[in-house]
Amino acid sequence: MSDAETPPPGSKKARLDDLIERLIEIRLALAESETAFQKTAVEIHPTYLKSARNLAHYIGLRRRDVRVLQQELAELGLSSLGRAEAHVMATLDAVLAAAHGLSGKPWRAAPAGLQFQEGNELLREHTEALLGPAPKNRAVRIMVTMPTEAASDYALVRELLARGMNCMRINCAYDGPLEWAAMARHLDRARRELGRECRLSMDLAGPKLRVGPMETGPEVIKVRPRRDALGKVVVPARVCLVTPALAAALTDADPVAIPIAGGAVGSLRVGDRIDFSDTRGATRHMVVTACGVDRVELECDRTCYLASGLELRRKGGRDGILRIGRLPARERSILLRRGDPIILSNRLALGRGALADEDGHVLGPAMIHCTIPEVLEDVRVGDPIWFDDGRIGGRIQAVEGGEATIEITHAPPAGAKLRANKGINLPETELRIASLTPKDVEDLQVVAAQADIVGMSFVRAPADIGSLEQHLSRLGRREIGILLKIETRKAFDNLPSLALAAMRRPAAGVMIARGDLAVECGFERMAEIQEEILWVCEAAHMPVVWATQVLETLAKTGLPSWAEITDAAMGERAECVMLNKGPHLCDAVGALDDILERMQGHQVKKTAMLRKLRRW
């Protein structure tokens, strides 16, 4: 900069004085925030007292727009307060001291209650208290959601632990106490054999709103071969004939299990040909490829539809007729397009599509019911409503007689099918339902006896945490860690007060449940929302679990997308990253372990680490 461009000393001094005045004003505001916090300090656990004060300071700082001030600080070579989360007052005092030094003025502030390194150390201690010690190769833990197979497959649990799992997650919305206990036993055994630490987290199902059961369709199963681009059969269609009792236990088997209610399955031999006409009258045949004690496997190179009661005839030989038993009824769905009406009812009736006469004229709209019917008491005209993780959206047009009429406003051009058990979100409705359902209270007896962490689903207000604490105290688990799942707009809005309420316990954390949260708050806002949650939790020195769709394509198909690799790397900014179920779950754990180990040399929370670049 030339002499002509150098600002005169007087103007620089005036600029510094103005900047110092604004910094002192902010410091006074932070002190006021701490004074307000003192009213709740008596309930805070001793391990979280300094963290609660720091959170109060951070909220006080973020109640104003300091972007212009940040730019001015950076131009003077001072800290711009952009990494103040874990130690707000100490950072502000350091900037004030430097600014006074530049201006030639004396500055002596009272020592901040929390020093720079102390904030980071508190976060580390709180993370260990909840999630256990960090593995040797990385600081970020890996949480893995257990599939049903983990209850019967010890080798799966052992491999997950060997590949890098640090926390086993059981979702109590699925399976049951017997399966949960079996998973916990497998984890105990794997920990002993491998000599590794691994916490057990069990999520309560919570009041998840879902579409109720639908009317069922015909009892029919479609089987078809896999063909190449030229239409040639690559893999034939496969079925196995079993007894009705065995078929009930093999609902998700591959090949598909077909119950035989009439005929001697045991008389079939490899090579036998079975002829039949399927539900369309199409002539088909299958060939027996394997025979076991309780099952016979067959292959077919053409698509066919098999229905309850359909006859299968063995070509030649005696005892040639077999009759298919009761097949599971096909689940019906409702096709919804933009502009379509649909009724949400509080009556526990089966959902159905729109009523129509023989000529196709619509006589009445489609109807569904909600698994928690009392929500109909809270919905109001104009409230938005979303189904199936945001695939279908609508708005409440009328509420009367226990029914809400909805107009579909969001759906693909060709429409989307709504099925039973799909999620319902009411982001702008003040729901008065309890956070803990009767099922949750019952499940807590099992959770309290086995888990290190209890995950609280659909938490919305501090009182919800109080309710959970009462039940845990009754069960003698006052010290068990809790994980608050932030999955509603209400929870996000109340995050600071939820964090303070959780600080009554020695071990607590937050899960960013990005799926439901994106539906509730809008997909376009998800990026900033997850950042804000990370910032608030760092200010509270509270560990965060980064969850939903992490390496989901890899876990389900065995091959990741480029975008989800980047998303997984962003998980380095949390204390734990959660993986969900999938056939290739072990590979996903191994990949995530590698990604997190590589990234920790480049990123710690919001700070980019200038590690030596080996490439250049």
Coordinates of C-alpha atoms in Angstrom, one line a residue:
M1 CA 0.0 0.0 0.0
S2 CA 1.5 3.4 -1.0
D3 CA 1.7 6.4 1.4
A4 CA -1.2 8.0 -0.4
E5 CA -3.4 5.0 0.3
T6 CA -2.5 4.7 4.0
P7 CA -5.4 6.0 6.1
P8 CA -4.4 8.8 8.5
P9 CA -3.7 7.8 12.1
G10 CA -6.7 9.7 13.4
S11 CA -9.2 7.8 11.3
K12 CA -7.7 4.4 12.2
K13 CA -7.9 5.3 15.9
A14 CA -11.5 6.4 15.5
R15 CA -12.3 3.2 13.8
L16 CA -10.6 1.1 16.5
D17 CA -12.5 3.0 19.2
D18 CA -15.8 2.4 17.5
L19 CA -15.0 -1.3 17.1
I20 CA -14.0 -1.6 20.8
E21 CA -17.2 0.1 21.9
R22 CA -19.3 -2.3 19.9
L23 CA -17.4 -5.3 21.3
I24 CA -17.9 -4.1 24.9
E25 CA -21.6 -3.7 24.1
I26 CA -21.7 -7.3 23.0
R27 CA -19.9 -8.4 26.1
L28 CA -22.4 -6.7 28.3
A29 CA -25.2 -8.4 26.4
L30 CA -23.6 -11.8 27.0
A31 CA -23.3 -11.0 30.7
E32 CA -27.1 -10.3 30.7
S33 CA -27.7 -13.6 29.0
E34 CA -25.8 -15.4 31.7
T35 CA -27.8 -13.6 34.4
A36 CA -31.0 -14.9 32.8
F37 CA -29.5 -18.4 32.7
Q38 CA -28.8 -18.4 36.5
K39 CA -32.5 -19.0 37.1
T40 CA -32.2 -22.5 35.8
A41 CA -28.6 -23.2 36.9
V42 CA -29.7 -25.0 40.1
E43 CA -31.0 -27.9 38.0
I44 CA -27.9 -28.3 35.9
H45 CA -25.6 -31.3 36.6
P46 CA -22.2 -30.2 37.9
T47 CA -20.5 -31.6 34.8
Y48 CA -22.5 -29.2 32.6
L49 CA -22.5 -26.0 34.6
K50 CA -19.8 -24.2 32.6
S51 CA -21.3 -25.6 29.4
A52 CA -24.7 -24.1 30.2
R53 CA -23.2 -20.7 30.8
N54 CA -21.3 -20.9 27.5
L55 CA -24.6 -21.9 25.7
A56 CA -26.2 -18.8 27.3
H57 CA -23.3 -16.6 26.0
Y58 CA -23.6 -18.2 22.5
I59 CA -27.4 -17.6 22.3
G60 CA -26.8 -14.0 23.4
L61 CA -24.2 -13.5 20.7
R62 CA -26.4 -15.0 17.9
R63 CA -29.3 -12.8 18.8
R64 CA -27.6 -10.0 16.8
D65 CA -26.2 -9.7 13.3
V66 CA -22.4 -9.3 13.6
R67 CA -21.4 -9.9 10.0
V68 CA -20.2 -6.3 9.4
L69 CA -18.2 -6.4 12.7
Q70 CA -16.7 -9.8 11.6
Q71 CA -15.4 -8.3 8.4
E72 CA -13.9 -5.3 10.2
L73 CA -12.1 -7.6 12.7
A74 CA -10.7 -9.8 9.8
E75 CA -9.4 -6.7 8.0
L76 CA -7.4 -5.8 11.2
G77 CA -6.0 -9.3 11.4
L78 CA -8.1 -10.2 14.5
S79 CA -10.3 -13.2 15.2
S80 CA -13.7 -12.7 13.5
L81 CA -15.5 -14.7 16.3
G82 CA -16.3 -17.4 13.7
R83 CA -15.0 -20.2 15.9
A84 CA -16.2 -19.0 19.2
E85 CA -18.9 -21.7 19.8
A86 CA -17.0 -23.8 22.5
H87 CA -15.6 -20.7 24.4
V88 CA -17.6 -17.6 23.6
M89 CA -16.6 -15.2 26.3
A90 CA -12.9 -16.2 26.2
T91 CA -12.9 -15.6 22.5
L92 CA -14.5 -12.2 22.9
D93 CA -12.1 -11.2 25.6
A94 CA -9.1 -12.2 23.5
V95 CA -10.4 -10.0 20.6
L96 CA -11.0 -7.1 23.0
A97 CA -7.5 -7.4 24.4
A98 CA -6.0 -7.4 20.9
A99 CA -8.1 -4.4 19.8
H100 CA -7.0 -2.5 22.9
G101 CA -3.4 -3.3 22.2
L102 CA -3.7 -2.0 18.7
S103 CA -5.3 1.2 20.0
G104 CA -2.7 1.7 22.7
K105 CA -5.3 1.5 25.5
P106 CA -5.1 -0.6 28.6
W107 CA -7.5 -3.6 29.0
R108 CA -8.0 -5.9 31.9
A109 CA -11.2 -8.0 31.9
A110 CA -12.3 -10.3 34.6
P111 CA -11.1 -13.8 33.7
A112 CA -13.6 -15.7 31.7
G113 CA -15.2 -18.6 33.4
L114 CA -14.3 -20.9 30.6
Q115 CA -10.9 -20.9 28.8
F116 CA -10.2 -21.9 25.2
Q117 CA -8.9 -25.4 25.7
E118 CA -11.4 -26.1 28.5
G119 CA -14.3 -25.8 26.1
N120 CA -12.9 -28.4 23.8
E121 CA -12.0 -30.6 26.7
L122 CA -15.5 -30.5 28.1
L123 CA -16.9 -31.6 24.7
R124 CA -14.5 -34.5 24.7
E125 CA -15.4 -35.5 28.2
H126 CA -19.2 -35.3 27.6
T127 CA -18.8 -37.3 24.4
E128 CA -16.9 -40.0 26.2
A129 CA -19.5 -40.1 29.0
L130 CA -22.3 -40.7 26.4
L131 CA -20.7 -42.6 23.6
G132 CA -17.6 -44.2 25.2
P133 CA -13.9 -43.7 24.4
A134 CA -12.9 -42.8 20.9
P135 CA -11.3 -45.5 18.8
K136 CA -7.5 -45.3 18.3
N137 CA -7.7 -44.3 14.6
R138 CA -10.3 -41.5 14.7
A139 CA -12.2 -39.2 17.0
V140 CA -15.7 -39.5 15.4
R141 CA -17.7 -42.6 16.5
I142 CA -19.8 -44.8 14.2
M143 CA -23.3 -45.8 15.3
V144 CA -25.0 -48.7 13.4
T145 CA -28.7 -49.5 13.3
M146 CA -29.3 -53.2 13.8
P147 CA -31.3 -55.2 11.2
T148 CA -33.6 -58.0 12.4
E149 CA -30.9 -60.5 11.3
A150 CA -28.7 -59.3 14.1
A151 CA -30.9 -61.2 16.6
S152 CA -30.1 -64.5 15.0
D153 CA -26.7 -63.9 13.2
Y154 CA -23.9 -63.4 15.7
A155 CA -21.3 -63.3 13.0
L156 CA -22.9 -60.2 11.6
V157 CA -22.7 -58.3 14.9
R158 CA -19.1 -59.5 15.4
E159 CA -18.1 -58.3 11.9
L160 CA -19.7 -54.9 12.4
L161 CA -17.8 -54.4 15.6
A162 CA -14.6 -55.6 13.9
R163 CA -15.1 -53.2 11.0
G164 CA -15.4 -50.2 13.2
M165 CA -18.8 -50.0 15.0
N166 CA -18.6 -48.0 18.2
C167 CA -22.2 -47.9 19.2
M168 CA -25.0 -50.4 18.4
R169 CA -28.4 -48.9 17.8
I170 CA -31.6 -50.8 18.3
N171 CA -34.8 -49.1 17.1
C172 CA -37.6 -50.2 19.3
A173 CA -40.1 -49.3 16.6
Y174 CA -39.2 -52.7 15.1
D175 CA -38.8 -56.2 16.3
G176 CA -39.5 -56.9 20.0
P177 CA -38.0 -57.6 23.4
L178 CA -36.8 -61.1 22.5
E179 CA -34.9 -59.9 19.4
W180 CA -33.5 -56.9 21.3
A181 CA -32.2 -59.1 24.1
A182 CA -30.6 -61.5 21.5
M183 CA -28.9 -58.5 19.8
A184 CA -27.6 -57.3 23.2
R185 CA -26.2 -60.8 24.0
H186 CA -24.4 -60.9 20.6
L187 CA -22.9 -57.5 21.3
D188 CA -21.6 -58.6 24.8
R189 CA -20.1 -61.7 23.3
A190 CA -18.4 -59.8 20.4
R191 CA -17.0 -57.2 22.8
R192 CA -15.4 -59.9 24.9
E193 CA -14.0 -61.8 22.0
L194 CA -12.6 -58.7 20.2
G195 CA -11.7 -56.7 23.4
R196 CA -13.4 -53.6 22.0
E197 CA -15.6 -50.9 23.6
C198 CA -19.1 -50.5 22.1
R199 CA -22.1 -48.7 23.7
L200 CA -25.7 -49.9 23.2
S201 CA -28.3 -47.3 22.3
M202 CA -32.0 -48.1 22.2
D203 CA -34.4 -45.7 20.6
L204 CA -38.0 -45.5 21.9
A205 CA -40.5 -45.5 19.0
G206 CA -42.3 -42.4 20.2
P207 CA -45.6 -41.1 18.8
K208 CA -44.7 -41.6 15.1
L209 CA -47.7 -40.6 13.0
R210 CA -48.3 -43.2 10.2
V211 CA -51.0 -44.1 7.7
G212 CA -53.2 -46.9 9.1
P213 CA -53.8 -50.2 7.4
M214 CA -55.4 -50.3 3.9
E215 CA -57.9 -52.6 2.4
T216 CA -56.2 -55.6 1.0
G217 CA -56.1 -56.8 -2.6
P218 CA -56.1 -60.3 -4.1
E219 CA -54.0 -63.1 -2.6
V220 CA -51.6 -63.3 -5.5
I221 CA -47.8 -63.4 -5.9
K222 CA -46.0 -62.4 -9.1
V223 CA -42.7 -64.2 -9.9
R224 CA -40.6 -63.4 -12.9
P225 CA -37.1 -64.2 -14.3
R226 CA -34.4 -61.6 -14.8
R227 CA -33.5 -60.9 -18.4
D228 CA -30.7 -59.1 -20.1
A229 CA -31.0 -56.2 -22.6
L230 CA -31.9 -58.7 -25.4
G231 CA -34.7 -60.2 -23.4
K232 CA -32.8 -63.5 -22.7
V233 CA -33.3 -65.1 -19.3
V234 CA -30.2 -64.5 -17.1
V235 CA -31.7 -65.8 -13.8
P236 CA -34.9 -67.9 -13.9
A237 CA -37.8 -67.2 -11.5
R238 CA -37.5 -69.3 -8.4
V239 CA -40.0 -70.5 -5.8
C240 CA -40.0 -73.1 -3.0
L241 CA -43.0 -75.2 -2.1
V242 CA -43.4 -75.6 1.7
T243 CA -46.0 -76.4 4.3
P244 CA -48.4 -73.5 5.3
A245 CA -46.8 -73.4 8.8
L246 CA -43.3 -73.0 7.4
A247 CA -44.4 -70.4 4.8
A248 CA -45.7 -68.2 7.6
A249 CA -42.1 -68.1 9.0
L250 CA -40.5 -67.4 5.6
T251 CA -42.4 -64.3 4.6
D252 CA -39.3 -62.5 3.2
A253 CA -37.4 -65.6 2.0
D254 CA -35.6 -65.9 -1.3
P255 CA -36.8 -67.8 -3.2
V256 CA -40.4 -66.9 -2.4
A257 CA -42.2 -69.5 -0.2
I258 CA -45.4 -70.9 -1.6
P259 CA -47.6 -72.8 0.9
I260 CA -49.1 -76.1 -0.4
A261 CA -52.4 -76.9 1.3
G262 CA -53.2 -80.0 -0.7
G263 CA -51.0 -82.7 -2.3
A264 CA -47.9 -84.6 -1.5
V265 CA -45.0 -82.2 -1.8
G266 CA -42.7 -84.9 -0.5
S267 CA -43.3 -87.1 -3.6
L268 CA -41.7 -84.6 -5.9
R269 CA -38.2 -85.3 -7.3
V270 CA -35.5 -83.3 -9.0
G271 CA -36.4 -82.9 -12.7
D272 CA -40.2 -83.2 -12.2
R273 CA -42.2 -80.8 -14.4
I274 CA -45.1 -78.9 -12.9
D275 CA -47.7 -77.5 -15.3
F276 CA -50.4 -74.9 -14.5
S277 CA -52.4 -72.0 -15.8
D278 CA -51.8 -68.8 -13.9
T279 CA -54.4 -66.2 -12.8
R280 CA -54.4 -64.8 -16.4
G281 CA -55.0 -68.2 -18.0
A282 CA -51.5 -68.2 -19.3
T283 CA -50.0 -71.8 -19.6
R284 CA -46.8 -72.1 -17.6
H285 CA -44.6 -74.8 -16.2
M286 CA -41.9 -75.1 -13.6
V287 CA -39.1 -77.6 -13.1
V288 CA -38.0 -79.1 -9.7
T289 CA -34.3 -78.2 -9.1
A290 CA -33.9 -79.2 -5.4
C291 CA -35.7 -81.3 -2.8
G292 CA -35.2 -81.0 0.9
V293 CA -36.8 -82.4 4.1
D294 CA -39.4 -79.6 4.3
R295 CA -39.1 -77.7 1.0
V296 CA -39.0 -78.2 -2.8
E297 CA -37.4 -75.6 -5.0
L298 CA -38.5 -74.9 -8.6
E299 CA -37.5 -72.7 -11.5
C300 CA -39.5 -71.0 -14.3
D301 CA -38.3 -69.0 -17.3
R302 CA -41.5 -67.0 -17.8
T303 CA -43.4 -64.5 -15.7
C304 CA -46.4 -66.0 -13.9
Y305 CA -49.0 -64.9 -11.3
L306 CA -49.8 -67.5 -8.5
A307 CA -52.9 -67.2 -6.4
S308 CA -54.5 -69.0 -3.4
G309 CA -56.2 -72.2 -4.5
L310 CA -54.4 -72.4 -7.8
E311 CA -53.7 -76.1 -8.9
L312 CA -50.3 -77.3 -9.9
R313 CA -50.2 -80.6 -11.9
R314 CA -47.1 -82.8 -11.9
K315 CA -46.6 -84.1 -15.4
G316 CA -47.1 -87.9 -15.3
G317 CA -47.0 -90.0 -12.1
R318 CA -49.5 -90.4 -9.3
D319 CA -50.4 -87.8 -6.7
G320 CA -50.0 -85.3 -9.4
I321 CA -52.2 -82.4 -8.2
L322 CA -50.9 -79.8 -5.7
R323 CA -53.1 -76.9 -4.4
I324 CA -51.6 -73.6 -3.3
G325 CA -52.7 -72.6 0.2
R326 CA -53.5 -69.1 1.5
L327 CA -51.1 -66.5 0.1
P328 CA -50.7 -63.1 1.8
A329 CA -53.1 -60.6 0.4
R330 CA -51.4 -57.9 -1.7
E331 CA -51.2 -54.5 -0.1
R332 CA -53.4 -51.9 -1.8
S333 CA -52.2 -48.4 -2.3
I334 CA -53.9 -45.1 -3.2
L335 CA -52.7 -43.2 -6.3
L336 CA -52.7 -39.5 -5.5
R337 CA -52.2 -36.6 -7.9
R338 CA -52.1 -32.8 -7.5
G339 CA -55.6 -31.5 -6.9
D340 CA -57.0 -34.8 -5.6
P341 CA -59.0 -34.8 -2.3
I342 CA -58.4 -37.3 0.4
I343 CA -60.0 -37.7 3.9
L344 CA -57.9 -38.3 7.0
S345 CA -60.3 -39.9 9.6
N346 CA -60.0 -40.6 13.3
R347 CA -62.1 -43.8 12.8
L348 CA -60.1 -47.0 12.8
A349 CA -61.4 -48.2 9.4
L350 CA -59.3 -49.6 6.6
G351 CA -58.0 -47.0 4.2
R352 CA -59.4 -47.2 0.6
G353 CA -59.2 -45.5 -2.7
A354 CA -61.8 -43.1 -4.2
L355 CA -65.3 -44.5 -4.6
A356 CA -66.5 -44.8 -8.1
D357 CA -69.6 -46.2 -9.9
E358 CA -69.5 -48.8 -12.8
D359 CA -68.9 -46.0 -15.3
G360 CA -65.9 -44.7 -13.4
H361 CA -67.6 -41.5 -12.1
V362 CA -66.1 -40.6 -8.7
L363 CA -68.7 -40.8 -5.9
G364 CA -66.4 -40.0 -2.9
P365 CA -62.8 -39.2 -2.1
A366 CA -60.1 -41.7 -0.9
M367 CA -60.0 -42.2 2.9
I368 CA -57.2 -43.1 5.3
H369 CA -56.8 -43.1 9.0
C370 CA -53.9 -42.1 11.3
T371 CA -52.3 -44.5 13.8
I372 CA -52.7 -41.8 16.4
P373 CA -56.3 -40.6 15.8
E374 CA -56.3 -37.9 18.5
V375 CA -54.2 -35.7 16.2
L376 CA -57.4 -34.8 14.4
E377 CA -58.3 -32.7 17.5
D378 CA -55.3 -30.5 16.8
V379 CA -55.3 -30.0 13.0
R380 CA -56.6 -26.7 11.7
V381 CA -57.8 -25.5 8.3
G382 CA -54.7 -24.3 6.3
D383 CA -52.2 -26.6 8.1
P384 CA -49.8 -28.4 5.7
I385 CA -49.5 -32.1 5.8
W386 CA -46.9 -34.5 4.3
F387 CA -46.9 -38.2 3.6
D388 CA -44.1 -40.7 3.0
D389 CA -41.1 -38.6 3.8
G390 CA -42.3 -35.7 1.8
R391 CA -43.1 -37.5 -1.4
I392 CA -46.8 -36.4 -1.2
G393 CA -48.0 -33.1 0.3
G394 CA -51.3 -31.4 0.9
R395 CA -53.1 -28.8 2.8
I396 CA -56.1 -29.2 5.3
Q397 CA -59.2 -27.8 3.6
A398 CA -61.8 -28.6 6.3
V399 CA -62.1 -30.3 9.7
E400 CA -65.4 -31.7 10.8
G401 CA -66.8 -34.7 12.6
G402 CA -63.5 -36.4 13.2
E403 CA -62.4 -36.0 9.6
A404 CA -59.9 -33.7 7.9
T405 CA -60.4 -33.1 4.2
I406 CA -57.0 -32.6 2.4
E407 CA -56.2 -31.3 -1.0
I408 CA -53.1 -32.8 -2.5
T409 CA -50.7 -30.0 -3.6
H410 CA -47.4 -31.8 -4.0
A411 CA -46.9 -35.0 -6.0
P412 CA -45.0 -36.1 -9.1
P413 CA -46.7 -35.3 -12.4
A414 CA -47.9 -38.9 -12.8
G415 CA -49.0 -39.1 -9.2
A416 CA -47.6 -41.1 -6.3
K417 CA -48.9 -44.2 -4.5
L418 CA -49.6 -43.9 -0.8
R419 CA -49.3 -47.1 1.2
A420 CA -50.1 -48.2 4.7
N421 CA -47.5 -47.5 7.5
K422 CA -46.0 -44.5 5.6
G423 CA -45.1 -41.5 7.8
I424 CA -47.3 -38.5 8.3
N425 CA -45.8 -35.1 9.2
L426 CA -47.8 -32.0 10.4
P427 CA -45.0 -29.4 10.7
E428 CA -47.2 -26.4 11.6
T429 CA -49.7 -28.2 13.8
E430 CA -49.4 -27.8 17.6
L431 CA -49.8 -31.4 18.6
R432 CA -50.8 -32.2 22.2
I433 CA -49.9 -35.8 22.1
A434 CA -47.5 -37.1 24.7
S435 CA -43.9 -37.7 23.8
L436 CA -43.9 -41.1 25.5
T437 CA -46.6 -43.5 24.3
P438 CA -47.9 -46.4 26.4
K439 CA -45.7 -48.7 24.3
D440 CA -42.6 -46.5 25.1
V441 CA -43.3 -46.8 28.8
E442 CA -43.6 -50.6 28.5
D443 CA -40.4 -50.8 26.4
L444 CA -38.5 -48.7 28.9
Q445 CA -38.4 -51.6 31.3
V446 CA -36.4 -53.5 28.7
V447 CA -34.3 -50.5 27.6
A448 CA -33.4 -49.5 31.2
A449 CA -32.2 -53.0 31.9
Q450 CA -30.0 -53.4 28.8
A451 CA -29.0 -50.1 27.3
D452 CA -26.3 -47.5 27.9
I453 CA -28.2 -44.8 26.1
V454 CA -31.9 -44.3 25.6
G455 CA -32.9 -42.4 22.4
M456 CA -36.0 -40.2 22.8
S457 CA -38.0 -39.9 19.6
F458 CA -40.1 -36.9 18.7
V459 CA -39.1 -34.9 21.7
R460 CA -40.6 -31.4 21.4
A461 CA -40.3 -29.5 24.8
P462 CA -38.3 -29.7 28.0
A463 CA -41.3 -31.2 29.8
D464 CA -40.9 -34.3 27.5
I465 CA -37.4 -34.8 28.9
G466 CA -38.8 -34.5 32.5
S467 CA -41.3 -37.2 31.8
L468 CA -38.6 -39.6 30.5
E469 CA -36.5 -38.8 33.6
Q470 CA -39.3 -39.7 36.0
H471 CA -39.7 -43.1 34.4
L472 CA -35.9 -43.7 34.4
S473 CA -35.7 -42.8 38.1
R474 CA -38.6 -45.2 38.8
L475 CA -36.6 -47.9 37.0
G476 CA -33.4 -47.1 38.9
R477 CA -31.5 -45.8 35.9
R478 CA -30.9 -42.1 36.9
E479 CA -27.5 -42.0 35.3
I480 CA -28.3 -43.6 31.9
G481 CA -27.4 -41.4 28.9
I482 CA -30.1 -39.8 26.8
L483 CA -30.1 -39.0 23.1
L484 CA -32.5 -36.3 22.0
K485 CA -33.7 -37.0 18.4
I486 CA -34.3 -33.7 16.7
E487 CA -36.9 -34.6 14.1
T488 CA -39.6 -32.0 14.3
R489 CA -39.8 -28.2 13.7
K490 CA -40.9 -27.8 17.3
A491 CA -37.8 -29.6 18.6
F492 CA -35.5 -27.4 16.4
D493 CA -37.2 -24.2 17.6
N494 CA -36.8 -25.3 21.2
L495 CA -33.2 -26.7 20.8
P496 CA -31.5 -24.4 23.4
S497 CA -34.1 -25.1 26.1
L498 CA -34.0 -28.8 25.3
A499 CA -30.2 -28.8 25.6
L500 CA -30.5 -27.1 29.0
A501 CA -33.1 -29.6 30.2
A502 CA -30.8 -32.5 29.0
M503 CA -28.0 -31.0 31.0
R504 CA -29.7 -32.1 34.2
R505 CA -28.1 -35.5 33.4
P506 CA -24.4 -36.4 33.4
A507 CA -24.5 -37.9 29.8
A508 CA -26.6 -36.4 27.1
G509 CA -26.5 -35.8 23.3
V510 CA -28.4 -34.8 20.2
M511 CA -29.2 -36.7 17.1
I512 CA -29.9 -34.8 13.9
A513 CA -32.7 -37.0 12.4
R514 CA -32.4 -35.4 9.0
G515 CA -35.2 -37.3 7.3
D516 CA -38.2 -36.2 9.3
L517 CA -36.5 -32.9 10.0
A518 CA -36.2 -32.1 6.3
V519 CA -39.9 -32.9 5.8
E520 CA -40.9 -30.7 8.8
C521 CA -38.7 -27.7 8.0
G522 CA -38.4 -28.0 4.2
F523 CA -35.7 -29.7 2.2
E524 CA -34.3 -26.4 1.0
R525 CA -33.6 -25.4 4.6
M526 CA -31.9 -28.6 5.7
A527 CA -28.3 -27.5 5.0
E528 CA -28.6 -24.5 7.3
I529 CA -30.6 -26.3 9.9
Q530 CA -28.0 -29.0 10.4
E531 CA -25.3 -26.4 10.7
E532 CA -27.3 -24.5 13.3
I533 CA -27.8 -27.6 15.4
L534 CA -24.1 -28.4 15.2
W535 CA -23.2 -24.8 16.4
V536 CA -25.7 -24.8 19.3
C537 CA -24.5 -28.3 20.5
E538 CA -20.9 -27.3 20.3
A539 CA -21.7 -24.2 22.4
A540 CA -23.4 -26.6 24.9
H541 CA -20.4 -29.0 24.7
M542 CA -22.9 -31.7 23.8
P543 CA -22.1 -34.5 21.4
V544 CA -24.0 -34.8 18.1
V545 CA -25.0 -37.9 16.1
W546 CA -25.2 -37.2 12.3
A547 CA -28.0 -39.4 11.0
T548 CA -30.2 -40.4 8.1
Q549 CA -29.2 -41.7 4.7
V550 CA -25.4 -41.7 5.4
L551 CA -23.9 -44.0 2.7
E552 CA -27.4 -45.4 2.2
T553 CA -26.8 -46.4 -1.4
L554 CA -23.7 -48.2 -0.4
A555 CA -25.4 -50.0 2.4
K556 CA -28.3 -51.1 0.1
T557 CA -26.6 -51.8 -3.2
G558 CA -23.0 -52.2 -2.4
L559 CA -22.0 -49.2 -4.5
P560 CA -22.0 -45.6 -3.1
S561 CA -22.9 -42.4 -5.0
W562 CA -20.3 -39.6 -5.2
A563 CA -22.6 -37.2 -3.3
E564 CA -23.0 -39.5 -0.3
I565 CA -19.3 -39.9 0.1
T566 CA -19.0 -36.1 0.5
D567 CA -22.0 -36.2 2.9
A568 CA -20.3 -38.9 5.0
A569 CA -17.1 -36.7 5.1
M570 CA -19.2 -33.8 6.4
G571 CA -20.0 -36.1 9.4
E572 CA -16.5 -35.3 10.7
R573 CA -18.1 -32.2 12.1
A574 CA -20.2 -34.3 14.5
E575 CA -19.1 -36.6 17.3
C576 CA -20.8 -39.7 15.8
V577 CA -22.2 -40.7 12.5
M578 CA -25.1 -43.2 12.2
L579 CA -25.5 -45.8 9.5
N580 CA -28.9 -47.5 8.7
K581 CA -29.7 -51.0 7.7
G582 CA -28.9 -52.6 4.4
P583 CA -27.5 -55.9 2.8
H584 CA -24.0 -54.3 2.5
L585 CA -24.0 -52.8 6.0
C586 CA -20.5 -54.2 6.9
D587 CA -19.0 -52.7 3.8
A588 CA -20.6 -49.3 4.7
V589 CA -19.1 -49.4 8.2
G590 CA -15.6 -50.1 6.7
A591 CA -15.9 -47.3 4.2
L592 CA -17.1 -44.8 6.8
D593 CA -14.3 -45.8 9.1
D594 CA -11.8 -45.0 6.3
I595 CA -13.5 -41.7 5.3
L596 CA -13.6 -40.4 8.9
E597 CA -10.0 -41.4 9.6
R598 CA -8.9 -39.5 6.4
M599 CA -11.0 -36.4 7.1
Q600 CA -9.9 -35.8 10.7
G601 CA -6.6 -34.5 9.4
H602 CA -8.5 -31.8 7.4
Q603 CA -11.5 -30.8 9.5
V604 CA -12.3 -30.3 13.1
K605 CA -15.9 -28.9 13.6
K606 CA -15.9 -25.7 11.6
T607 CA -12.1 -25.3 11.4
A608 CA -10.2 -26.4 8.3
M609 CA -6.9 -28.0 9.5
L610 CA -3.9 -27.1 7.3
R611 CA -2.3 -30.5 7.3
K612 CA 0.7 -31.0 5.0
L613 CA -0.6 -31.8 1.5
R614 CA 1.2 -34.9 0.5
R615 CA 0.2 -34.6 -3.2
W616 CA 2.2 -31.5 -3.9

